[in-house]
CSV table of C-alpha atoms and ligand atoms in Angstrom, one decimal:
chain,number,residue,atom,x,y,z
U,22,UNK,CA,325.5,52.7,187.3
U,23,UNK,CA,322.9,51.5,189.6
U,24,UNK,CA,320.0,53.7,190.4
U,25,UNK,CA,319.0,54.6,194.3
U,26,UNK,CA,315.9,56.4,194.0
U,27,UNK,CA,316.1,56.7,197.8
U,28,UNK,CA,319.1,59.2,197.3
U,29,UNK,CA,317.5,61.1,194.2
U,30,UNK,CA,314.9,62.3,197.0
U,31,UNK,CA,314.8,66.3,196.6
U,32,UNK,CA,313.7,66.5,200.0
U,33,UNK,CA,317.1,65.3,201.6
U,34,UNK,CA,319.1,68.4,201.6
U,35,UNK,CA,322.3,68.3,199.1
U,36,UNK,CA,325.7,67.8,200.4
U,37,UNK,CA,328.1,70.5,201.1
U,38,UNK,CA,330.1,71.4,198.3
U,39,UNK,CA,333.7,72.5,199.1
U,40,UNK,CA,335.6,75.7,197.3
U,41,UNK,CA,337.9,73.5,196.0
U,42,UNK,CA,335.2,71.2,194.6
U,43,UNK,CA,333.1,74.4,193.5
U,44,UNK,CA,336.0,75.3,191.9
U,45,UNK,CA,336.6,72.0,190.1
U,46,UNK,CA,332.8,71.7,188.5
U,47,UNK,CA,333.0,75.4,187.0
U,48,UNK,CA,336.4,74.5,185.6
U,49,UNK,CA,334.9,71.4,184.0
U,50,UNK,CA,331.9,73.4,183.0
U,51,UNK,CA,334.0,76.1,181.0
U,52,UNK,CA,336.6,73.9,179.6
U,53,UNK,CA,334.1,71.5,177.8
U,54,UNK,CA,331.3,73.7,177.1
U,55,UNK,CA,333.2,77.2,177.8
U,56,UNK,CA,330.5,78.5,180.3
U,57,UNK,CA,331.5,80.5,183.1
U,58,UNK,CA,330.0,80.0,186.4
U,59,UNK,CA,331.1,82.7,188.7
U,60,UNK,CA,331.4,82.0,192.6
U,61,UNK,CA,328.4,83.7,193.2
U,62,UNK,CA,326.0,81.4,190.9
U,63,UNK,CA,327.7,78.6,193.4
U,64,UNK,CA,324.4,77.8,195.0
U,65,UNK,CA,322.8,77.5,191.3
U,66,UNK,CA,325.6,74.9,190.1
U,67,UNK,CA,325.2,72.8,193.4
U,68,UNK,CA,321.5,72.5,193.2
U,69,UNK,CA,321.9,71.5,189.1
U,70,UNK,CA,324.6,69.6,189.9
U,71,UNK,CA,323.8,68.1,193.5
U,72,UNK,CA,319.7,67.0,191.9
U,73,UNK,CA,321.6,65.3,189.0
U,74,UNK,CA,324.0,63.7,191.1
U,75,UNK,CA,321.2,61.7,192.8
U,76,UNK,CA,319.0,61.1,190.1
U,77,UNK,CA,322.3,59.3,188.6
U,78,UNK,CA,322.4,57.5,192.0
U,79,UNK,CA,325.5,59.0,192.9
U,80,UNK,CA,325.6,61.0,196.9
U,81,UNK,CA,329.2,62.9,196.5
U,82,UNK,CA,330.4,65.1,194.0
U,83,UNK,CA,333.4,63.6,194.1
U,84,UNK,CA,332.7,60.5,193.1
U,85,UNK,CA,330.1,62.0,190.3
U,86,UNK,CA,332.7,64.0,189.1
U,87,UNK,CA,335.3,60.9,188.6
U,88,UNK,CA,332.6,59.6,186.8
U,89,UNK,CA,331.9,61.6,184.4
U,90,UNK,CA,335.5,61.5,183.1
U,91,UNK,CA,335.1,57.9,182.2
U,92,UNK,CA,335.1,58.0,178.5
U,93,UNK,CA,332.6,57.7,176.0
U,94,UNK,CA,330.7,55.9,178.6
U,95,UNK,CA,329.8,59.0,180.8
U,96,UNK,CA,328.8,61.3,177.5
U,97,UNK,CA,324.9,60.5,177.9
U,98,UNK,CA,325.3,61.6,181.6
U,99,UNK,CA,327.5,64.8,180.8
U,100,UNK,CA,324.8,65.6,178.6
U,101,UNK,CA,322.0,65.6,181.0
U,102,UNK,CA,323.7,67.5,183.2
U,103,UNK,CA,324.8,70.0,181.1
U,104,UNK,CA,321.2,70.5,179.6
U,105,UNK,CA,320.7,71.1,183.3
U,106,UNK,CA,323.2,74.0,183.7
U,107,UNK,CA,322.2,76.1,180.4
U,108,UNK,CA,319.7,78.3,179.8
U,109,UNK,CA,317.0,77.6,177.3
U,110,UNK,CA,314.9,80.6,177.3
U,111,UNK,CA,313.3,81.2,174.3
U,112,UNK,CA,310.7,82.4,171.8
U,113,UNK,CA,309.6,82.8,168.2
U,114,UNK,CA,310.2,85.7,166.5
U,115,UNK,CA,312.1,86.8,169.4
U,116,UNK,CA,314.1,89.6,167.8
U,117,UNK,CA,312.0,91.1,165.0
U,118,UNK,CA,314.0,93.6,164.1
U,119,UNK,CA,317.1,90.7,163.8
U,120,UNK,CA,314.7,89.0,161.7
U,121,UNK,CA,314.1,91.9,159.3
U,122,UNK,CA,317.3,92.2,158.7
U,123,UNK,CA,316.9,88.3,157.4
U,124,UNK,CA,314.4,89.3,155.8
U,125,UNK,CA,316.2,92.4,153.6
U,126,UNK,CA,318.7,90.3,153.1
U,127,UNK,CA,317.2,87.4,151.3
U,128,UNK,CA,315.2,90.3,148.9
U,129,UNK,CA,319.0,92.0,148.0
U,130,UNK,CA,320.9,89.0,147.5
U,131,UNK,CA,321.6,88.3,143.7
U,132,UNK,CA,320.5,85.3,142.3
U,133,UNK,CA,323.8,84.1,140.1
U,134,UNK,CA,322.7,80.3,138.8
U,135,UNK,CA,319.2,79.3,137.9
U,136,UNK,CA,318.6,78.9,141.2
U,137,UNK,CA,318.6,81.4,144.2
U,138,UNK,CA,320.3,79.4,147.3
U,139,UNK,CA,319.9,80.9,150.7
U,140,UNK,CA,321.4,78.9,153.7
U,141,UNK,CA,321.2,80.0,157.6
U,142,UNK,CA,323.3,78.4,160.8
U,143,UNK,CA,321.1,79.3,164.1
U,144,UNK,CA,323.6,78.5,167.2
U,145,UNK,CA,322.4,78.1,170.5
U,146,UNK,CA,318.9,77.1,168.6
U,147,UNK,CA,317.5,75.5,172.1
U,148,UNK,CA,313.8,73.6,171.8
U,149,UNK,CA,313.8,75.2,167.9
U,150,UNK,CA,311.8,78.2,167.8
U,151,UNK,CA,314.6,80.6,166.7
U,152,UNK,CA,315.3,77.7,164.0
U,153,UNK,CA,311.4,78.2,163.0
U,154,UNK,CA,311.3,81.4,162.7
U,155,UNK,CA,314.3,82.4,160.5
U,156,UNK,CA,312.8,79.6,158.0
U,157,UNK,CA,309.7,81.2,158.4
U,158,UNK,CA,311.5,84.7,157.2
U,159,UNK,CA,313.5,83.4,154.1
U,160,UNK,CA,310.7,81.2,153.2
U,161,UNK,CA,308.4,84.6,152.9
U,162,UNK,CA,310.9,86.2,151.8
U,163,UNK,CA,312.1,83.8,148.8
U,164,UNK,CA,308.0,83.8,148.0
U,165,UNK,CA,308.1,87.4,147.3
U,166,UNK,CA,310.7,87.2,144.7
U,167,UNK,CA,310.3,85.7,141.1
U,168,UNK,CA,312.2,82.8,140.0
U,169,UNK,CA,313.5,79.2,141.7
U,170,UNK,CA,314.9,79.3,144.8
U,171,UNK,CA,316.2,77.1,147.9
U,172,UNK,CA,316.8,77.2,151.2
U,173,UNK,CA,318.2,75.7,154.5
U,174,UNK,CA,318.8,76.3,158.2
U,175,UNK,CA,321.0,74.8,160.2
U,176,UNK,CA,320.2,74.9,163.5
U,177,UNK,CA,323.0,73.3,166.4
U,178,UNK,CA,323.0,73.3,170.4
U,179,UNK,CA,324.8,71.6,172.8
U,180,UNK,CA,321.7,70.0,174.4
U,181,UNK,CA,320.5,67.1,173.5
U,182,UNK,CA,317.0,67.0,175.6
U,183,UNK,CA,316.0,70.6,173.4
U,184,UNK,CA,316.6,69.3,170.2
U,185,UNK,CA,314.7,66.6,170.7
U,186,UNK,CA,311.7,69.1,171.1
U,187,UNK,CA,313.0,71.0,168.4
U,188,UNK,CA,313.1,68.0,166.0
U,189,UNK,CA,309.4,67.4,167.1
U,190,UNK,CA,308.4,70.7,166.1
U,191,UNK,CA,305.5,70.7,168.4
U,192,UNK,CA,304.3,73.5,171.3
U,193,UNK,CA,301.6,74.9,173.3
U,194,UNK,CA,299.4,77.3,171.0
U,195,UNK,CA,300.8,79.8,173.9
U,196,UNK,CA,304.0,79.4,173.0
U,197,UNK,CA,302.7,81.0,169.2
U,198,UNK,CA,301.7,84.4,170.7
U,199,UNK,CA,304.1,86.4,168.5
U,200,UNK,CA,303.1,84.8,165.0
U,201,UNK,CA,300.4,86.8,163.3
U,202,UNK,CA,297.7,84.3,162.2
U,203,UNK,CA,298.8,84.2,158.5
U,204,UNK,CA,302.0,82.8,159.6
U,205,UNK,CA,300.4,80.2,162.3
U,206,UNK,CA,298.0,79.2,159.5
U,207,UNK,CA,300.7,78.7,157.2
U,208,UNK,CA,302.8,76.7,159.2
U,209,UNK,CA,301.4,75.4,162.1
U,210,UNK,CA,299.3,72.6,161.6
U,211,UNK,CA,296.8,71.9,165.1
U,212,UNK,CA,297.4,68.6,167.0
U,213,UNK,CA,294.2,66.8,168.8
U,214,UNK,CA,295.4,67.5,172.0
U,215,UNK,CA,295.3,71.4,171.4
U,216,UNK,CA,298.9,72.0,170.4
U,217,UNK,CA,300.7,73.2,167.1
U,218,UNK,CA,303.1,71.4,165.2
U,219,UNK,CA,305.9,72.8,162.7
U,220,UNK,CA,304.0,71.5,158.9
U,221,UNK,CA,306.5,68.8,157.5
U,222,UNK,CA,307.4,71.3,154.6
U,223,UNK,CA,309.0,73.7,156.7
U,224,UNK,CA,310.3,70.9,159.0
U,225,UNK,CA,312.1,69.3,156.2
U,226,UNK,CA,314.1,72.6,155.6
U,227,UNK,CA,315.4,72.6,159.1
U,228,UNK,CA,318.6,70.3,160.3
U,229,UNK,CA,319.2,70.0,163.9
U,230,UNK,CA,322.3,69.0,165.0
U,231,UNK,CA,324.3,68.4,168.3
U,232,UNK,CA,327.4,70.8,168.3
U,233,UNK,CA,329.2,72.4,170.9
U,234,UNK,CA,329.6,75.6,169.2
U,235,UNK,CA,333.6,75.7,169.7
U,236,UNK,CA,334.0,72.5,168.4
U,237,UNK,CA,333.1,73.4,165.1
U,238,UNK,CA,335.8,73.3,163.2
U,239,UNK,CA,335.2,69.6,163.6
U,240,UNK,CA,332.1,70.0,161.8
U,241,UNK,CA,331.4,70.4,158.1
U,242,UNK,CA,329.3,73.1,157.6
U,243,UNK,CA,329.3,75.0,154.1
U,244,UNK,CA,329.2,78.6,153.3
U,245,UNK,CA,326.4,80.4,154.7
U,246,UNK,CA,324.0,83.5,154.3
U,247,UNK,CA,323.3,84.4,157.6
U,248,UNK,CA,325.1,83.4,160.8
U,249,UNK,CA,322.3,83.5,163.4
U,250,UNK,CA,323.5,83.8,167.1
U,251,UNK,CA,322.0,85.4,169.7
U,252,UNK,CA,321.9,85.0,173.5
U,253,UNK,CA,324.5,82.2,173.5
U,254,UNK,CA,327.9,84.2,174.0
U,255,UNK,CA,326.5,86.2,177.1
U,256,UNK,CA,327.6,83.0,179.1
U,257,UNK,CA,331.3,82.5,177.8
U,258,UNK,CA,334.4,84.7,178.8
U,259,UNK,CA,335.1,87.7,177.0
U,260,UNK,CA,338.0,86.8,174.9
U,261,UNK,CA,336.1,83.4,174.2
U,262,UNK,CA,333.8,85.1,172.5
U,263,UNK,CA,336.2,86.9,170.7
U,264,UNK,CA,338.1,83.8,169.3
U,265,UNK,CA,334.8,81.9,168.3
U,266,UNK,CA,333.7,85.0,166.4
U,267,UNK,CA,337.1,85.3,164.8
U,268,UNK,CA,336.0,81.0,163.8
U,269,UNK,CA,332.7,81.7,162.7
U,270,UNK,CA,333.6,84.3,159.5
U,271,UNK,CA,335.2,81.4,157.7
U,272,UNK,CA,331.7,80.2,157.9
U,273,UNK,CA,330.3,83.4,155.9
U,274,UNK,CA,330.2,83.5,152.5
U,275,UNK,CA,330.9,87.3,151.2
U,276,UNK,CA,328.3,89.6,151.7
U,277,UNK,CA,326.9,87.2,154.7
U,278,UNK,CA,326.0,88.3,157.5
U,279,UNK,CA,326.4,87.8,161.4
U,280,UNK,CA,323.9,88.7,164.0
U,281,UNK,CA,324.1,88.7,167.8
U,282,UNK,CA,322.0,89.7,170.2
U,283,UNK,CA,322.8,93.5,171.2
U,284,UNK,CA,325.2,93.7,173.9
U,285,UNK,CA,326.9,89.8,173.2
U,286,UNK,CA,329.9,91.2,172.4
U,287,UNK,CA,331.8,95.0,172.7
U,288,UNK,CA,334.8,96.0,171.0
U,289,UNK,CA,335.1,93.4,168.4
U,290,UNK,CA,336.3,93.8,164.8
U,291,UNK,CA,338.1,91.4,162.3
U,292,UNK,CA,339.5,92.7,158.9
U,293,UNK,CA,337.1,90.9,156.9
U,294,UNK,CA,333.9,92.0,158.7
U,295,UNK,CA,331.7,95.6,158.6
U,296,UNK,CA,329.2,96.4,160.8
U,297,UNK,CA,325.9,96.7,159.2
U,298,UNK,CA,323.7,99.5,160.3
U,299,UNK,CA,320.4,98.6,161.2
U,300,UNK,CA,318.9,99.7,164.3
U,301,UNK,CA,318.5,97.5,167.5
U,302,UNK,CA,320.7,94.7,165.7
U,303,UNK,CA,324.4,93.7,166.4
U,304,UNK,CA,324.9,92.2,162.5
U,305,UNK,CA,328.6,92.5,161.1
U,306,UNK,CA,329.1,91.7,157.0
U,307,UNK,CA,331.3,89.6,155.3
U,308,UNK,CA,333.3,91.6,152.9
U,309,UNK,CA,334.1,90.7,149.2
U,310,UNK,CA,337.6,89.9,148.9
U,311,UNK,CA,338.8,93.3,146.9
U,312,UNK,CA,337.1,95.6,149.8
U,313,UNK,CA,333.8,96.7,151.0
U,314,UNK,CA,330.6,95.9,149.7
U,315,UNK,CA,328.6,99.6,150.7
O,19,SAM,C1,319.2,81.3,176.2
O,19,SAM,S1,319.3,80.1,174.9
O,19,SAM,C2,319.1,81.0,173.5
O,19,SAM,C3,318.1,80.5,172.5
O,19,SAM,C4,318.0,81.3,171.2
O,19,SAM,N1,319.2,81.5,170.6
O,19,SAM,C5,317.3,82.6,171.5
O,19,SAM,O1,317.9,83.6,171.5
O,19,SAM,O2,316.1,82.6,171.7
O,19,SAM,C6,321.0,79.6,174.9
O,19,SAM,C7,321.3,78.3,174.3
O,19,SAM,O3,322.7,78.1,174.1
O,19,SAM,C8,323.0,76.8,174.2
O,19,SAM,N2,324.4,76.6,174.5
O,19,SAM,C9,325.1,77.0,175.7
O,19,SAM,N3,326.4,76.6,175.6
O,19,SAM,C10,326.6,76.1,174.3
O,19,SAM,C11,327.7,75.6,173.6
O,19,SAM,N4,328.9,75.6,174.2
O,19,SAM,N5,327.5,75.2,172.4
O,19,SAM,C12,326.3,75.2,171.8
O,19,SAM,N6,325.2,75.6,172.4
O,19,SAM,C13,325.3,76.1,173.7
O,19,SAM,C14,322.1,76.3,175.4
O,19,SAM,O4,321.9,74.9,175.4
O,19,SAM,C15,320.8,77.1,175.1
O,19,SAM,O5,319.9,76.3,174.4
């Protein structure tokens, strides 16, 4: 693919995109990564679209769009432009009261080997400080309690440009507003050029991982804690969110639980899941096999 930085120029206006070819691109964009773009975010998809286009040296979407189905050749480039299409807002300690909840949990759960294990799965991480913050939680949380203990997050997105910040582990010190100083002292370590990174012990309990969250079946994830997902499903279809919740319990060991962000998802329930009372969280619990566990 030869570059033309001529035609990656954001001051010659985009091409026209069609209805038919509008309707093409948000096809594509739900059936791979199940996001909806609705004909009235058209002007957002052409501008993402139509400055991607041209940084890839391509001037019509049709021709950009036949290339991206070439294969395994094209992935890198579907990649880019899909980090371009998603959201990324984000924050530590975003949802306190979610991470509370964490919190509680970790002090309840019953330790049945020598060792207490704890393990979380953060989808829709972005640049990783969701990820950070539930390890922050269960770390605290596992220090308050007596006896040997381990933990894990996993911690999956479909972009590849925010993990790589994630991975890093460093930010602005205003991005680490919401972190008392006890926690920043812990785990923040200060860089020379005025920024924070994650410290390498709390790194080392974090995995990141590419996933497009409904292809995980494909991907071996063991029995977890605390399924961790919030502000991801708000950009799928309704009964898309349904199904991938339906996936995610056989993820949850019994007693775990599964938290969204209020107002992700209305009306659902599945035999094996209660909802957990706790005020300004969406969390759902994994029941025991013989019934309920309150
Ligand atoms: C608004 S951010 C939410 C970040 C974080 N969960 C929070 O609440 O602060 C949404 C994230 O979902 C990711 N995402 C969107 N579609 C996805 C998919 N199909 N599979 C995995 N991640 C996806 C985006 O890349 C983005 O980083």
């Amino acid at each position: 693919m030869a570059a033309r930085p001529e035609t990656g120029s954001p001051f010659i206006p985009l091409p026209e995109m069609s209805g038919r070819q509008f309707r093409e691109w948000a096809e594509l964009f739900e059936r791979r990564a199940g996001l909806v773009i609705s004909p009235e975010r058209k002007s957002f998809l052409v501008t993402a679209v139509g400055l991607r286009m041209r940084e890839a040296g391509f001037d019509d979407y049709e021709a950009y769009y036949q290339w991206l189905h070439r294969g395994r050749e094209s992935l890198p480039e579907w990649s880019l432009l899909l980090d371009r299409v998603t959201v990324h807002e984000t924050r530590f300690f975003r949802h306190p009261r979610a991470l509370e909840l964490v919190s509680r949990h970790v002090s309840d759960k019953p330790c049945e080997g020598e060792a207490l294990s704890y393990q979380v799965w953060s989808i829709g991480c972005a640049t990783g400080e969701e990820a950070y913050s539930l390890a922050m939680v269960v770390d605290q949380a596992l220090l308050a309690r007596s006896g040997r203990s381990y933990f894990g997050v996993v911690a999956s997105d479909i972009s590849v440009p925010s993990l790589t910040v994630a991975r890093e582990g460093i930010y602005k010190e205003s991005r680490l507003d919401e972190l008392d100083d006890r926690l920043l002292r812990h785990y923040f370590a200060p860089l020379e050029d005025g920024r924070f990174r994650v410290v390498e012990s709390l790194r080392r309990r974090v995995c990141f991982a590419q996933m497009n969250i409904f292809d995980h079946a494909r991907h071996p994830l063991g029995p977890m804690d605390v399924i961790y997902c919030q502000n991801v499903l708000i950009y799928f279809q309704r009964e898309r969110r349904k199904m991938l919740l339906d996936g995610l319990v056989e993820y949850l060991l019994p007693g775990g639980l599964l938290i969204l962000g209020s107002g992700d998802v209305v009306g659902w329930n599945h035999p094996r899941m209660e909802r957990v009372r706790w005020d300004g969280v969406l969390a759902y619990r994994r029941l025991p096999p013989q019934g309920r566990t309150t």
